[in-house]
XYZ file of C-alpha atoms in Angstrom:
139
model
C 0.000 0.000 0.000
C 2.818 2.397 0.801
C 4.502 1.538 -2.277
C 0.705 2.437 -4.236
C 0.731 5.633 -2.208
C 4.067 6.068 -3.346
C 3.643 5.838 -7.108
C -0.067 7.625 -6.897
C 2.932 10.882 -5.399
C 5.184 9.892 -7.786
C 2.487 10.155 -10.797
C 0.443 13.549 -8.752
C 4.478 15.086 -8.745
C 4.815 13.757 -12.400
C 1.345 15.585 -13.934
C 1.783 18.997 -11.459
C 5.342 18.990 -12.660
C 4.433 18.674 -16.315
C 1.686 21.354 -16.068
C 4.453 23.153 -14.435
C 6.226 23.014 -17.214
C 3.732 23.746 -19.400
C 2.426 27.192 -18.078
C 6.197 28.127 -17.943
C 6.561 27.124 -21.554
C 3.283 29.145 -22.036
C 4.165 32.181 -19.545
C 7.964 32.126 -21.944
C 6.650 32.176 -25.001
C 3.519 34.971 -24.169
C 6.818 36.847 -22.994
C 8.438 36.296 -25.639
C 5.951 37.407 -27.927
C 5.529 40.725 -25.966
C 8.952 41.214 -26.317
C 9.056 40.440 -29.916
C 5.627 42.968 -30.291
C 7.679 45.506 -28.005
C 11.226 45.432 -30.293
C 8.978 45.916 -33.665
C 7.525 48.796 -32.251
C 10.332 50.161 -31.031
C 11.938 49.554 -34.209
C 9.058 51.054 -36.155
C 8.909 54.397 -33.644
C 12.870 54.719 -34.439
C 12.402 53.942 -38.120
C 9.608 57.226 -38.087
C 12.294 59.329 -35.781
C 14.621 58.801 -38.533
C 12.886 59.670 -41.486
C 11.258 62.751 -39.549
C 15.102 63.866 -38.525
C 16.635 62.663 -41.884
C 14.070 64.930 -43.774
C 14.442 67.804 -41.102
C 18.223 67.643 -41.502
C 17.758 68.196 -45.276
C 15.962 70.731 -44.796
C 18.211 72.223 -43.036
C 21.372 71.610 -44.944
C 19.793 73.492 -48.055
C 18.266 76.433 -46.374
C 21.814 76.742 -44.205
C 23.638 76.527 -47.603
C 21.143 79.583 -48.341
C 22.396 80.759 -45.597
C 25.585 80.624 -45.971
C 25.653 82.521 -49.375
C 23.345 85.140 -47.793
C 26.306 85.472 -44.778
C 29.689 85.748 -47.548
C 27.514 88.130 -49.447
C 26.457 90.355 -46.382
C 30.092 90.191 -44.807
C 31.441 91.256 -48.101
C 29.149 94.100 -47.964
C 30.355 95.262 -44.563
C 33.590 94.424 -44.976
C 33.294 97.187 -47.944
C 31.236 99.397 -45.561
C 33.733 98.714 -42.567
C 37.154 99.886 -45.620
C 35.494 103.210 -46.344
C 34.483 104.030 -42.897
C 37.979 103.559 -41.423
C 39.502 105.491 -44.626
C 36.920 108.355 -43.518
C 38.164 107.800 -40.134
C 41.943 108.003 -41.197
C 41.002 111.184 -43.276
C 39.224 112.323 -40.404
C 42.947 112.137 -38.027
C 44.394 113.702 -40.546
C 42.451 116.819 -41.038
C 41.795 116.762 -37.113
C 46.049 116.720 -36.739
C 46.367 119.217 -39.271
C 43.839 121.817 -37.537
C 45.567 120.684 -34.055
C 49.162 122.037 -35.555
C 47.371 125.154 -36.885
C 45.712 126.021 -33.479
C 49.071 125.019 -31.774
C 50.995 127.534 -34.417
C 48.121 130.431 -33.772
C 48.421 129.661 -29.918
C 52.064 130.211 -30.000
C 52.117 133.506 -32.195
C 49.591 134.894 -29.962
C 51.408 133.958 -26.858
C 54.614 135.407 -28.817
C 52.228 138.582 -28.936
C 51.139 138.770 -25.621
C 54.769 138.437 -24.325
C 56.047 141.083 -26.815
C 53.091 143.680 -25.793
C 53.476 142.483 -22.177
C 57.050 143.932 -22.392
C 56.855 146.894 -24.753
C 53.789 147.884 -21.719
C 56.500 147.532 -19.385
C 59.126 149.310 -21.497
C 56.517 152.265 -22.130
C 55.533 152.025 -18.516
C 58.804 152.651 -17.277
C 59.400 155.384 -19.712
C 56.153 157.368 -18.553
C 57.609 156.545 -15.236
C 60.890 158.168 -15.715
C 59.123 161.245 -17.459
C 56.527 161.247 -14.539
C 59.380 161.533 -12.245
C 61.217 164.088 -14.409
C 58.154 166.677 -14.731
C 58.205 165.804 -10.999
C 61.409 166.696 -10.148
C 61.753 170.385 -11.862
C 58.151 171.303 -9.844
């Protein structure tokens, strides 16, 4: 009877184990197919990024080469514009030295002056003075 009991286990262990088995096989392969469901539609999502960025980056490239040709020609404009301003500005020095000299010139001739009157005053100062003194003297 034991040995009945025994093999009645063995055969309960046998079938549990087998439907064991069986819903892991099952429980893999629904996995498994999630996964597989799960990879394509990752794949498809990063397919549809692609294109979106691929077309986007074309875009891109031919409106920056646009771009581009818009930039050389605008630089070469004010790199023209930039030329003639600092030739103005160089012409501009010049004239401004030029005056500068001529003021400093006018400055010293009138200081010259100032000096020279400054001592003939002194000169005819001295001379009234003297004549002052003289008219002074025979009273």
């Amino acid at each position: 009877m034991f040995q009945k009991l025994q093999g009645d286990i063995m055969k309960l262990i046998a079938t549990k184990r087998r439907n064991v088995k069986l819903k892991i096989n099952t429980s893999f392969k629904a996995i498994q197919e999630k996964l597989d469901e799960l990879l394509k539609s990752h794949r498809e999502r990063r397919e549809g990024i692609y294109e979106e960025y691929a077309l986007e980056f074309a875009t891109f490239v031919n409106s920056s080469g646009e771009d581009v040709v818009k930039l050389k020609t605008e630089a070469g404009k004010l790199t023209t514009i930039f030329h003639e301003q600092q030739k103005t500005f160089q012409r501009y020095v010049i004239a401004h030295n030029q005056k500068m000299e001529a003021f400093q010139r006018i400055c010293q001739c009138h200081f010259k002056n100032l000096n020279d009157l400054e001592i003939f005053h002194e000169d005819e100062l001295i001379t009234e003075k003297n004549a002052l003194q003289q008219n002074m003297s025979s009273f």
